[in-house]
PDB file of C-alpha atoms in Angstrom:
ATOM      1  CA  UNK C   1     -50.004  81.503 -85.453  1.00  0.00           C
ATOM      2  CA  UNK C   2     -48.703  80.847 -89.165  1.00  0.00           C
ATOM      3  CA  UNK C   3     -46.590  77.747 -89.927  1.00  0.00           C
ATOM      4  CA  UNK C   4     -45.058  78.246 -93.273  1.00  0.00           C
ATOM      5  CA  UNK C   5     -43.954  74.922 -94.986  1.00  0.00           C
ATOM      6  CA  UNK C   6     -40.852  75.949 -95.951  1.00  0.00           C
ATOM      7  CA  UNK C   7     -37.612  75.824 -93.473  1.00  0.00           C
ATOM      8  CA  UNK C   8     -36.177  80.019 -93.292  1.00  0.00           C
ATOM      9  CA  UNK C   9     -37.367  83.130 -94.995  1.00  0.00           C
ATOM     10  CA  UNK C  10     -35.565  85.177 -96.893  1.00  0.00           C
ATOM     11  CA  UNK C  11     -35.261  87.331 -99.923  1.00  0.00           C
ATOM     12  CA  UNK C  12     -34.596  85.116-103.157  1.00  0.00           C
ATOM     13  CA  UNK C  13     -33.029  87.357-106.218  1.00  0.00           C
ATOM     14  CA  UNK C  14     -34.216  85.802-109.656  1.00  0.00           C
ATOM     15  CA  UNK C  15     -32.177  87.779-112.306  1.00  0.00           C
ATOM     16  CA  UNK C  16     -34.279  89.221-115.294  1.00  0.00           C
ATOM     17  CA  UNK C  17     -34.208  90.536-118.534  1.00  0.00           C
ATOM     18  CA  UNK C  18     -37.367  92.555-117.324  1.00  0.00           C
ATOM     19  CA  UNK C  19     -39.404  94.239-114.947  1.00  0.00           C
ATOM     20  CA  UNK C  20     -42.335  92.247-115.049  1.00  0.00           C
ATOM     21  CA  UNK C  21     -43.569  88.868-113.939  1.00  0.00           C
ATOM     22  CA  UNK C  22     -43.399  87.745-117.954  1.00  0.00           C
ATOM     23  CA  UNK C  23     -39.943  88.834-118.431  1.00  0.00           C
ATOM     24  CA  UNK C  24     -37.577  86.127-119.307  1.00  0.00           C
ATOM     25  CA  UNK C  25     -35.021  84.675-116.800  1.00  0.00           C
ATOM     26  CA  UNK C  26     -31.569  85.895-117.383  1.00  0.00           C
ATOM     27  CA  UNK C  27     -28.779  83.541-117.151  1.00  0.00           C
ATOM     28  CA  UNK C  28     -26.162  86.012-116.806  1.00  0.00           C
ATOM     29  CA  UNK C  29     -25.608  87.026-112.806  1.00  0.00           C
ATOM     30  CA  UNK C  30     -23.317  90.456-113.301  1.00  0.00           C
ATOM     31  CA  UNK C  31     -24.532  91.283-116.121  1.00  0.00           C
ATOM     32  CA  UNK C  32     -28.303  91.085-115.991  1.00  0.00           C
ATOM     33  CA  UNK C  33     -30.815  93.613-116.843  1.00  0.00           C
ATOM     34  CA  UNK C  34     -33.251  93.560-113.621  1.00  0.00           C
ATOM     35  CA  UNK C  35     -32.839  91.847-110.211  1.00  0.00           C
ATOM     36  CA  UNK C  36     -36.651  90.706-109.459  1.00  0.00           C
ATOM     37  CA  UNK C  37     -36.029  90.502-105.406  1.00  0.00           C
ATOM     38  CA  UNK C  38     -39.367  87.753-104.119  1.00  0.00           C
ATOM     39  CA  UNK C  39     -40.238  87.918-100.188  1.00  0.00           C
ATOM     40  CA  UNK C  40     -41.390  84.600 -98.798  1.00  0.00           C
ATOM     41  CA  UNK C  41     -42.536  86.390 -96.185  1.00  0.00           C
ATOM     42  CA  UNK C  42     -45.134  88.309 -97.203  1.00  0.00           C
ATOM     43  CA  UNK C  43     -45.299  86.948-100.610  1.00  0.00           C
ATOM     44  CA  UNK C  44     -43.824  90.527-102.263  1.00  0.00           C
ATOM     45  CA  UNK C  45     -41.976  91.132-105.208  1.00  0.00           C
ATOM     46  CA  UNK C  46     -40.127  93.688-106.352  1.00  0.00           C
ATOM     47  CA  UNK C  47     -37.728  94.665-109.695  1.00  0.00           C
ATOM     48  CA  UNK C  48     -34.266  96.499-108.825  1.00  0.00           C
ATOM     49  CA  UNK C  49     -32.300  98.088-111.769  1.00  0.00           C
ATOM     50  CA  UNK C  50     -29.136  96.544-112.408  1.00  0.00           C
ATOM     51  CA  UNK C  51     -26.740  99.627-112.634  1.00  0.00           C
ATOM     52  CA  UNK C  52     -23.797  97.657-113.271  1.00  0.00           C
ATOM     53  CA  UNK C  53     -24.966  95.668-116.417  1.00  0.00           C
ATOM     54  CA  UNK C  54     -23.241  97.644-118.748  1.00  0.00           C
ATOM     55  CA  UNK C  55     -20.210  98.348-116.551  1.00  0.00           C
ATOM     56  CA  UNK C  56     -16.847  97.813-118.123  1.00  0.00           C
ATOM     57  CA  UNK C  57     -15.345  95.369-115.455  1.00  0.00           C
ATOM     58  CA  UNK C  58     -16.596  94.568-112.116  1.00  0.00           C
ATOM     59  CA  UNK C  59     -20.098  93.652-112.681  1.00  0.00           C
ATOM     60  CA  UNK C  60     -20.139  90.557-110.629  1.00  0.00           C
ATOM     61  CA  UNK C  61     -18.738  92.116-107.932  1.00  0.00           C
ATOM     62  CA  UNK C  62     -20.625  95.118-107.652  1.00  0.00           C
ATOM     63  CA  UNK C  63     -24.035  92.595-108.253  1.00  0.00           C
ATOM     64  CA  UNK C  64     -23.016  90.812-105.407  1.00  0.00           C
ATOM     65  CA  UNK C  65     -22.699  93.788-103.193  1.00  0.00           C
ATOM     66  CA  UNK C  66     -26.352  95.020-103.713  1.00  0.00           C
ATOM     67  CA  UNK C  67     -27.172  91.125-102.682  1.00  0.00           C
ATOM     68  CA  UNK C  68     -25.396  91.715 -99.007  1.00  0.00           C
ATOM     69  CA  UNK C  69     -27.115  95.968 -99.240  1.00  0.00           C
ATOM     70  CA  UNK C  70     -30.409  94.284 -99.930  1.00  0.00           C
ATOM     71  CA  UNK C  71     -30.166  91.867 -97.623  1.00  0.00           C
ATOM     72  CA  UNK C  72     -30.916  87.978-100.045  1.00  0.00           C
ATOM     73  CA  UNK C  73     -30.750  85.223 -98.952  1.00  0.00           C
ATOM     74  CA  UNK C  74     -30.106  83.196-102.202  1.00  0.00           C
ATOM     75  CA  UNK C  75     -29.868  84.458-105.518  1.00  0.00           C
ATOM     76  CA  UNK C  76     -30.924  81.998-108.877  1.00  0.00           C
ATOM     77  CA  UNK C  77     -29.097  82.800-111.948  1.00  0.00           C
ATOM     78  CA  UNK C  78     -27.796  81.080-114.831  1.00  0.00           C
ATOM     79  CA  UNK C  79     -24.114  81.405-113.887  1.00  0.00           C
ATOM     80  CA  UNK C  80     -21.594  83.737-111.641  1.00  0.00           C
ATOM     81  CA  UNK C  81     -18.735  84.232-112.128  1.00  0.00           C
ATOM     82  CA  UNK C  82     -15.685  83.928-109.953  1.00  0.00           C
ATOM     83  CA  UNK C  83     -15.332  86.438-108.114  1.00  0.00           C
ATOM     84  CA  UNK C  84     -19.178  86.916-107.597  1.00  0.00           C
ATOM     85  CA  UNK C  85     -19.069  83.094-106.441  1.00  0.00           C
ATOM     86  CA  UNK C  86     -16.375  84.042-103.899  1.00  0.00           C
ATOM     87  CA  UNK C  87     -18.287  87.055-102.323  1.00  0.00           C
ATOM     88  CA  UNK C  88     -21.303  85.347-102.334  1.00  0.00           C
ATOM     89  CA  UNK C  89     -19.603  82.811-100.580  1.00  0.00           C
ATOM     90  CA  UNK C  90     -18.185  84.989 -98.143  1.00  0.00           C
ATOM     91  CA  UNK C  91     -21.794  86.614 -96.996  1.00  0.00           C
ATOM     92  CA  UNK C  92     -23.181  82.804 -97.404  1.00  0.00           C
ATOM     93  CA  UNK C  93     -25.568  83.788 -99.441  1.00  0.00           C
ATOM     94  CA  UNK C  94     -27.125  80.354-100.978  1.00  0.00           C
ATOM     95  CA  UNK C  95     -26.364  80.251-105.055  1.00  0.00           C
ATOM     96  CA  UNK C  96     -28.551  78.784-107.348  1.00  0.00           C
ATOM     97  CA  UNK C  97     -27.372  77.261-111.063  1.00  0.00           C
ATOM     98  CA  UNK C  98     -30.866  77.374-113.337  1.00  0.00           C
ATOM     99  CA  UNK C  99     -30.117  75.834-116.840  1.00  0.00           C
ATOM    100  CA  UNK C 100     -32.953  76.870-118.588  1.00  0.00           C
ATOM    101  CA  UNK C 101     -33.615  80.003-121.355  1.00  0.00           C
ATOM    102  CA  UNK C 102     -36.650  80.031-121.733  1.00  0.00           C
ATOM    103  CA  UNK C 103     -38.433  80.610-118.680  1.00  0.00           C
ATOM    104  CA  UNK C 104     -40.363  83.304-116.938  1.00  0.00           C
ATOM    105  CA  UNK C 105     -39.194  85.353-113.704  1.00  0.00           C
ATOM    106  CA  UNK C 106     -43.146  84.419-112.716  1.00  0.00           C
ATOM    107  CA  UNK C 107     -42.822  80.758-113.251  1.00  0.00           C
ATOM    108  CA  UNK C 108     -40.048  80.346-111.311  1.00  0.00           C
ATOM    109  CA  UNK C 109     -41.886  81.883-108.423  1.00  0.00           C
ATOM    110  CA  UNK C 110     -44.656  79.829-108.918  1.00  0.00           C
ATOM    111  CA  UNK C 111     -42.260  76.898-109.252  1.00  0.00           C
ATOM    112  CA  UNK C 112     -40.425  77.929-105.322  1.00  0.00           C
ATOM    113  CA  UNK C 113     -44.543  78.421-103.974  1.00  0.00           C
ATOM    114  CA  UNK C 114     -45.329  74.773-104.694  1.00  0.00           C
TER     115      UNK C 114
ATOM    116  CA  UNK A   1       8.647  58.702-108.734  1.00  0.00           C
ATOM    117  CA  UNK A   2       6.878  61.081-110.781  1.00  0.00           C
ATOM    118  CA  UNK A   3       5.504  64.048-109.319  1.00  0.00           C
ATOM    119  CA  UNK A   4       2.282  64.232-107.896  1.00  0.00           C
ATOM    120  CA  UNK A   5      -0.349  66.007-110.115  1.00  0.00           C
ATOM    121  CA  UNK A   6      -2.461  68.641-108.652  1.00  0.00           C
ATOM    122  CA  UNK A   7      -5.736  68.825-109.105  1.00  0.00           C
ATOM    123  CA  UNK A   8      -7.479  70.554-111.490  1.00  0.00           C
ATOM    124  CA  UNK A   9     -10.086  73.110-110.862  1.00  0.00           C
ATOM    125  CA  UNK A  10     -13.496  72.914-112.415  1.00  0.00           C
ATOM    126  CA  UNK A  11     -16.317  75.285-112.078  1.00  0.00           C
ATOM    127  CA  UNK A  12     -19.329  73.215-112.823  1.00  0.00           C
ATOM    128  CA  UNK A  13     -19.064  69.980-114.014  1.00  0.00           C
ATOM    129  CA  UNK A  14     -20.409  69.056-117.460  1.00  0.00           C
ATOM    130  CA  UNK A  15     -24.315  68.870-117.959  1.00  0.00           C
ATOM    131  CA  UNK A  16     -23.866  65.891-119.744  1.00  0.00           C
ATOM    132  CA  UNK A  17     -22.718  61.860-119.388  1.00  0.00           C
ATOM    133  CA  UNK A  18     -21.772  61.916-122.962  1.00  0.00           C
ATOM    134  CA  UNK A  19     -22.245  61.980-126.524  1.00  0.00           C
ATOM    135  CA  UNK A  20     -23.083  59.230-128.914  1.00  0.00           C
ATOM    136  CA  UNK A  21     -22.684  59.411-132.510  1.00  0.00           C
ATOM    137  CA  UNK A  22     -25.795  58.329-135.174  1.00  0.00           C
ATOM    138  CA  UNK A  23     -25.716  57.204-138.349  1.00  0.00           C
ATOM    139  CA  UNK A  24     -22.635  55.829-138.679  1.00  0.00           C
ATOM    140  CA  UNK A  25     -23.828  52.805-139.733  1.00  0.00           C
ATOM    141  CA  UNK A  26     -21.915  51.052-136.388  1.00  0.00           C
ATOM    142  CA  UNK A  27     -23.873  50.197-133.328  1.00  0.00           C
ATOM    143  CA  UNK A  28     -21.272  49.075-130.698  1.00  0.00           C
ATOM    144  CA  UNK A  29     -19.198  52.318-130.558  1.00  0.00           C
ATOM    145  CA  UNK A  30     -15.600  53.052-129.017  1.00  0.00           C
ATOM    146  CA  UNK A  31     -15.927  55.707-126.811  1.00  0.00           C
ATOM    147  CA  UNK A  32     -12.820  58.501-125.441  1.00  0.00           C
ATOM    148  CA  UNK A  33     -13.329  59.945-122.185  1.00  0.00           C
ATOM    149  CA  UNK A  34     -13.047  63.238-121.850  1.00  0.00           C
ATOM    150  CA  UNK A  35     -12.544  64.399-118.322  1.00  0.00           C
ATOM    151  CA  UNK A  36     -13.773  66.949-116.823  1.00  0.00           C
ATOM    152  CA  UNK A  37     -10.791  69.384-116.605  1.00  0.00           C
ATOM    153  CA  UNK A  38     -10.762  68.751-120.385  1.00  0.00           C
ATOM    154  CA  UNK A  39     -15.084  69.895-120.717  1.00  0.00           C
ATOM    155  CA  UNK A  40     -13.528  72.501-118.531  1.00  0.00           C
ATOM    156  CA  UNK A  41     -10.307  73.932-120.767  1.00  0.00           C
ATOM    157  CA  UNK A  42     -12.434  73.870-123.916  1.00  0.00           C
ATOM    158  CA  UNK A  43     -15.452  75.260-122.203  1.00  0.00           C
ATOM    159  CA  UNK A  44     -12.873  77.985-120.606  1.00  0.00           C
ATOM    160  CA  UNK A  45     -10.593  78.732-123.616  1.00  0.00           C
ATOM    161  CA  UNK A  46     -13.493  78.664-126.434  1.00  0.00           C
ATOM    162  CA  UNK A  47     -16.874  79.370-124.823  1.00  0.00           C
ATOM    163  CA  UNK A  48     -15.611  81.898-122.459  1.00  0.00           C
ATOM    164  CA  UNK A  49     -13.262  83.163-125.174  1.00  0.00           C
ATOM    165  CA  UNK A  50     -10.656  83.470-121.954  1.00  0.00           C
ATOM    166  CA  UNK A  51      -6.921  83.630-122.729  1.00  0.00           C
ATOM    167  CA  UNK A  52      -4.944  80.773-121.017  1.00  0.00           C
ATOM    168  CA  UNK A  53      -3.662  82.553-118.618  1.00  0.00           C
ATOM    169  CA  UNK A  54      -6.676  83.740-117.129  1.00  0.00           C
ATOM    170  CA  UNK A  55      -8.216  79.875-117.651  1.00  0.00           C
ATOM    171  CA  UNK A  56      -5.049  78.476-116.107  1.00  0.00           C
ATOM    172  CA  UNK A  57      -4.973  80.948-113.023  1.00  0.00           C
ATOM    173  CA  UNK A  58      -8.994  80.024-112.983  1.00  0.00           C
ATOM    174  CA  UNK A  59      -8.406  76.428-112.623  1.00  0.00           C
ATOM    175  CA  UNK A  60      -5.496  76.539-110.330  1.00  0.00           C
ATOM    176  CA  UNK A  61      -2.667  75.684-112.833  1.00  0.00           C
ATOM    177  CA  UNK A  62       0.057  76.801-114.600  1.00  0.00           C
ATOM    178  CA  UNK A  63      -0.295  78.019-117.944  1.00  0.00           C
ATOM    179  CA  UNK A  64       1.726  75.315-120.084  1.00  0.00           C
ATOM    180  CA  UNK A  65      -0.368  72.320-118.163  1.00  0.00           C
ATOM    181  CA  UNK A  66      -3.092  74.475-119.176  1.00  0.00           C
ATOM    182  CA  UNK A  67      -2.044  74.422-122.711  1.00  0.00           C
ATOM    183  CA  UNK A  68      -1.746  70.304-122.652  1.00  0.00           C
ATOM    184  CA  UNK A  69      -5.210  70.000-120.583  1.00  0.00           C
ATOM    185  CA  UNK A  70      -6.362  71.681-123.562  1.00  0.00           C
ATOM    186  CA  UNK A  71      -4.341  70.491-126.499  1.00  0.00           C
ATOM    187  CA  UNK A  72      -5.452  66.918-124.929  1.00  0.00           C
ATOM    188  CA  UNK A  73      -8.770  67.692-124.758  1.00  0.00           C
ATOM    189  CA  UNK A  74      -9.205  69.075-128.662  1.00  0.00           C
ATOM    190  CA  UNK A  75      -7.247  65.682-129.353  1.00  0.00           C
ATOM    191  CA  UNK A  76      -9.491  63.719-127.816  1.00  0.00           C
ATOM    192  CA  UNK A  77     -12.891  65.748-129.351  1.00  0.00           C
ATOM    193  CA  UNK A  78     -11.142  65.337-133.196  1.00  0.00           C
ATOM    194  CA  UNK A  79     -10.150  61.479-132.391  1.00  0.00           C
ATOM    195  CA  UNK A  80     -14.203  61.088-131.646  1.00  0.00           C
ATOM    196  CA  UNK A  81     -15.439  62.954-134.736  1.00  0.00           C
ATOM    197  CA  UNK A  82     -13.271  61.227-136.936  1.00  0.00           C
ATOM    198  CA  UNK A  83     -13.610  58.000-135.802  1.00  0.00           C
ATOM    199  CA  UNK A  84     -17.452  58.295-134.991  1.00  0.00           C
ATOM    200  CA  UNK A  85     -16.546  57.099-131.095  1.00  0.00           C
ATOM    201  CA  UNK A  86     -18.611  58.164-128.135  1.00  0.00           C
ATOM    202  CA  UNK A  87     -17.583  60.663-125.947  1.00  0.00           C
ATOM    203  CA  UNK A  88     -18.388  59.722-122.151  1.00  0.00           C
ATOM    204  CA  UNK A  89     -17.298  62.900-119.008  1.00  0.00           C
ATOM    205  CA  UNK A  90     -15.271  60.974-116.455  1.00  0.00           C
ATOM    206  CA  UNK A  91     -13.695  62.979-113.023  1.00  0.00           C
ATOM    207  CA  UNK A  92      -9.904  62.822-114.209  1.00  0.00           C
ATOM    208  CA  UNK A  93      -8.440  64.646-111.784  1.00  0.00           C
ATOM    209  CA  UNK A  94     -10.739  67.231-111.457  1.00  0.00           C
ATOM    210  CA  UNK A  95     -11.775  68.849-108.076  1.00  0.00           C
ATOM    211  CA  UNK A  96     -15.374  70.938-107.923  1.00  0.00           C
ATOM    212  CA  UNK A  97     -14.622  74.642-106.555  1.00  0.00           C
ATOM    213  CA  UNK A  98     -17.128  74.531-104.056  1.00  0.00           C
ATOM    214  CA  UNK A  99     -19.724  72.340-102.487  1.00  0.00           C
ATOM    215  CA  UNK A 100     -21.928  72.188-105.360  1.00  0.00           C
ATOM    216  CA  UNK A 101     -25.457  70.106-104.890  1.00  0.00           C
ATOM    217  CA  UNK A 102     -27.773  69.105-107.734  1.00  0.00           C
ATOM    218  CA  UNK A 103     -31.639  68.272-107.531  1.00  0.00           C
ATOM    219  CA  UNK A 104     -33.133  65.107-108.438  1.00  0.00           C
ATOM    220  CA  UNK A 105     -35.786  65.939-109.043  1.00  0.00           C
ATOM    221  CA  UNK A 106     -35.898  69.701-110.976  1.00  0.00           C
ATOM    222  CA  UNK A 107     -32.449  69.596-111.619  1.00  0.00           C
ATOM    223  CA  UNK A 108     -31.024  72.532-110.493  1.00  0.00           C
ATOM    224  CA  UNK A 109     -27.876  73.117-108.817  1.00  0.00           C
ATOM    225  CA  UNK A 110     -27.069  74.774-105.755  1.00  0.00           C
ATOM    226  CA  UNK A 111     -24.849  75.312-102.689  1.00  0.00           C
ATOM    227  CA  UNK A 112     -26.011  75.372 -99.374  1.00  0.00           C
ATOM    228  CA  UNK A 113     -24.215  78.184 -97.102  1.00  0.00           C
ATOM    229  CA  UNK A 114     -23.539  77.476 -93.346  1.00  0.00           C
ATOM    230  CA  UNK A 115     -26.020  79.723 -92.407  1.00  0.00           C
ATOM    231  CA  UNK A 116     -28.884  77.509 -93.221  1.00  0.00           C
ATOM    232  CA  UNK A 117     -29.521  74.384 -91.927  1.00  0.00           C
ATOM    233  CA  UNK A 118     -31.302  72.409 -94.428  1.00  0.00           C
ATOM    234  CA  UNK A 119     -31.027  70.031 -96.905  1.00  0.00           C
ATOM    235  CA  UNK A 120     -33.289  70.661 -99.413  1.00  0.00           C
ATOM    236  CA  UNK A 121     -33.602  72.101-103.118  1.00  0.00           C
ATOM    237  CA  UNK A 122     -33.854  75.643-103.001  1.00  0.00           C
ATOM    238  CA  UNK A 123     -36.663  75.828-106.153  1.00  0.00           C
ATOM    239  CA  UNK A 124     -38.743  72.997-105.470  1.00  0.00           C
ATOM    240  CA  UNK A 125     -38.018  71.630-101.830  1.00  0.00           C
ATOM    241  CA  UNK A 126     -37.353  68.239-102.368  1.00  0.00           C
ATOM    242  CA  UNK A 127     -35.499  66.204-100.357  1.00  0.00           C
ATOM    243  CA  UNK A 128     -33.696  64.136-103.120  1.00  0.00           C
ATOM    244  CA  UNK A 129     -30.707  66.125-103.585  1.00  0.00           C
ATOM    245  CA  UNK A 130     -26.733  65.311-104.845  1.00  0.00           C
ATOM    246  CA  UNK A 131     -23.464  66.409-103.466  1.00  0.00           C
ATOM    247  CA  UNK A 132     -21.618  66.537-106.662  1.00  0.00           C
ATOM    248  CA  UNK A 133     -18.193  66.883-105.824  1.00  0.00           C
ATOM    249  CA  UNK A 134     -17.482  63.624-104.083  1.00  0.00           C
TER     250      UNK A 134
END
C-alpha cells in the first residue's frame, strides 16, 4: 500500500506563459497563455491551451469553467479576477495568490513535491 | 448620531507594512497611515486603470465615497512625499472578500475551500499559516 505525505490528491493548475517545464509562471489567471495541469497522483503533467487568452471579455470566466471541465482541485496564479474568484468559489476549488515573476512552471512543482 | 459606515471591500490586502523614506537627512520620521481601502482605491483606479464606477461597485460602495476613499488616499500619498513621512497600511475599515490565508513560511496566499479539510499551505505544506482577514 502507498501512503502519500500529503493530505488529498488532486489536479493543481499552474498558469504559464509556456508549454514546457522552463516556461515562466504567468501571473495573469484569465488571461494566461498555457494552463500546465500537475497530477499528484501519478506525478503527470500536462499543458492545456488557453483559448480564451485573447478573448475580448469573459476570460476569467470561461478559465474557470475549463477548471470545473477538467476537474482541479486548486489552481496557482498570480491574480483572478472577480468573477473568476466567485466561480471558483462556487466549485470550491482552492485558489492560490503566487507573487513572484520570475519563476518557472517546473520549480514550482518541484517546490509542491518537497 | 452619524451614520454607520459600511465597510469597505478589499481584494487582497497590501503586500507591504509600509514605506520609509531615505535620505532625508531626518531619522525619526512622521508617518500617515494609509488604510487599506485607500492601497485598495489607488491600486483599483490607477493600476487596474478601472473607472470608479466599476472600482466602487467592486468594493461594495457607492461611487462618490469611492471618489473620497480615493481623493483621501492621493492626499495622504502627496502629504508623505512632500513631507518625507512614512507611510504605514493600517485595516481602516476595510473587510477582506473572502477567507484569504497567507504562509509563513513561503509566503503565498491562499483560500482553503470546504471541501478540504486541512490546514496547510498549498505550495509547501507547512503548518504555519495566517488567516488574514481577522
Amino acid at each position: 500500500m502507498v501512503f502519500l505525505k500529503r493530505g488529498k490528491q488532486m489536479k493543481t493548475v499552474i498558469t504559464a506563459t509556456g508549454n514546457n517545464f522552463e516556461s515562466p509562471f504567468d501571473r495573469r489567471f484569465g488571461r494566461a497563455a498555457w494552463f500546465c495541469v500537475y497530477d499528484d497522483q501519478n506525478q503527470e503533467v500536462t499543458f492545456h491551451e488557453n483559448g480564451f487568452a485573447d478573448a475580448g471579455n469573459g476570460a476569467g470566466t470561461k478559465a474557470a469553467e475549463k477548471m470545473v471541465e477538467l476537474k482541479i482541485g486548486k489552481v496557482i496564479s498570480g491574480d483572478f479576477g472577480p468573477k473568476a474568484k466567485d466561480l471558483l468559489d462556487k466549485f470550491e476549488i482552492q485558489m492560490v495568490i503566487l507573487q513572484e515573476d520570475d519563476i518557472a512552471v517546473g520549480d514550482i512543482i518541484k517546490r509542491m513535491q518537497k | 448620531m452619524p451614520r454607520r459606515r459600511r465597510l469597505r471591500k478589499v481584494v487582497a490586502p497590501p503586500n507591504f507594512k509600509g514605506y520609509r523614506p531615505y535620505g532625508s537627512g531626518r531619522n525619526a520620521v512622521d508617518y500617515v497611515e494609509l488604510f487599506y481601502e485607500e492601497y485598495e482605491a489607488i491600486k483599483l483606479a490607477d493600476y487596474n486603470l478601472m473607472n470608479h464606477e466599476e472600482a466602487s461597485s467592486l468594493m461594495g460602495i457607492s461611487r462618490a465615497t469611492f471618489a473620497r476613499i480615493y481623493e483621501s488616499a492621493r492626499r495622504k500619498i502627496a502629504q508623505a512625499l512632500v513631507g518625507s513621512l512614512e507611510i504605514r497600511a493600517v485595516y481602516g475599515n476595510a473587510v477582506l472578500d473572502k477567507s484569504w490565508y497567507s504562509c509563513l513560511k513561503c509566503h503565498v496566499r491562499f483560500t482553503i475551500p470546504r471541501s478540504l479539510n486541512q490546514e496547510e499551505c498549498p505550495v509547501c505544506a507547512s503548518k504555519e499559516i495566517e488567516l488574514l482577514n481577522k
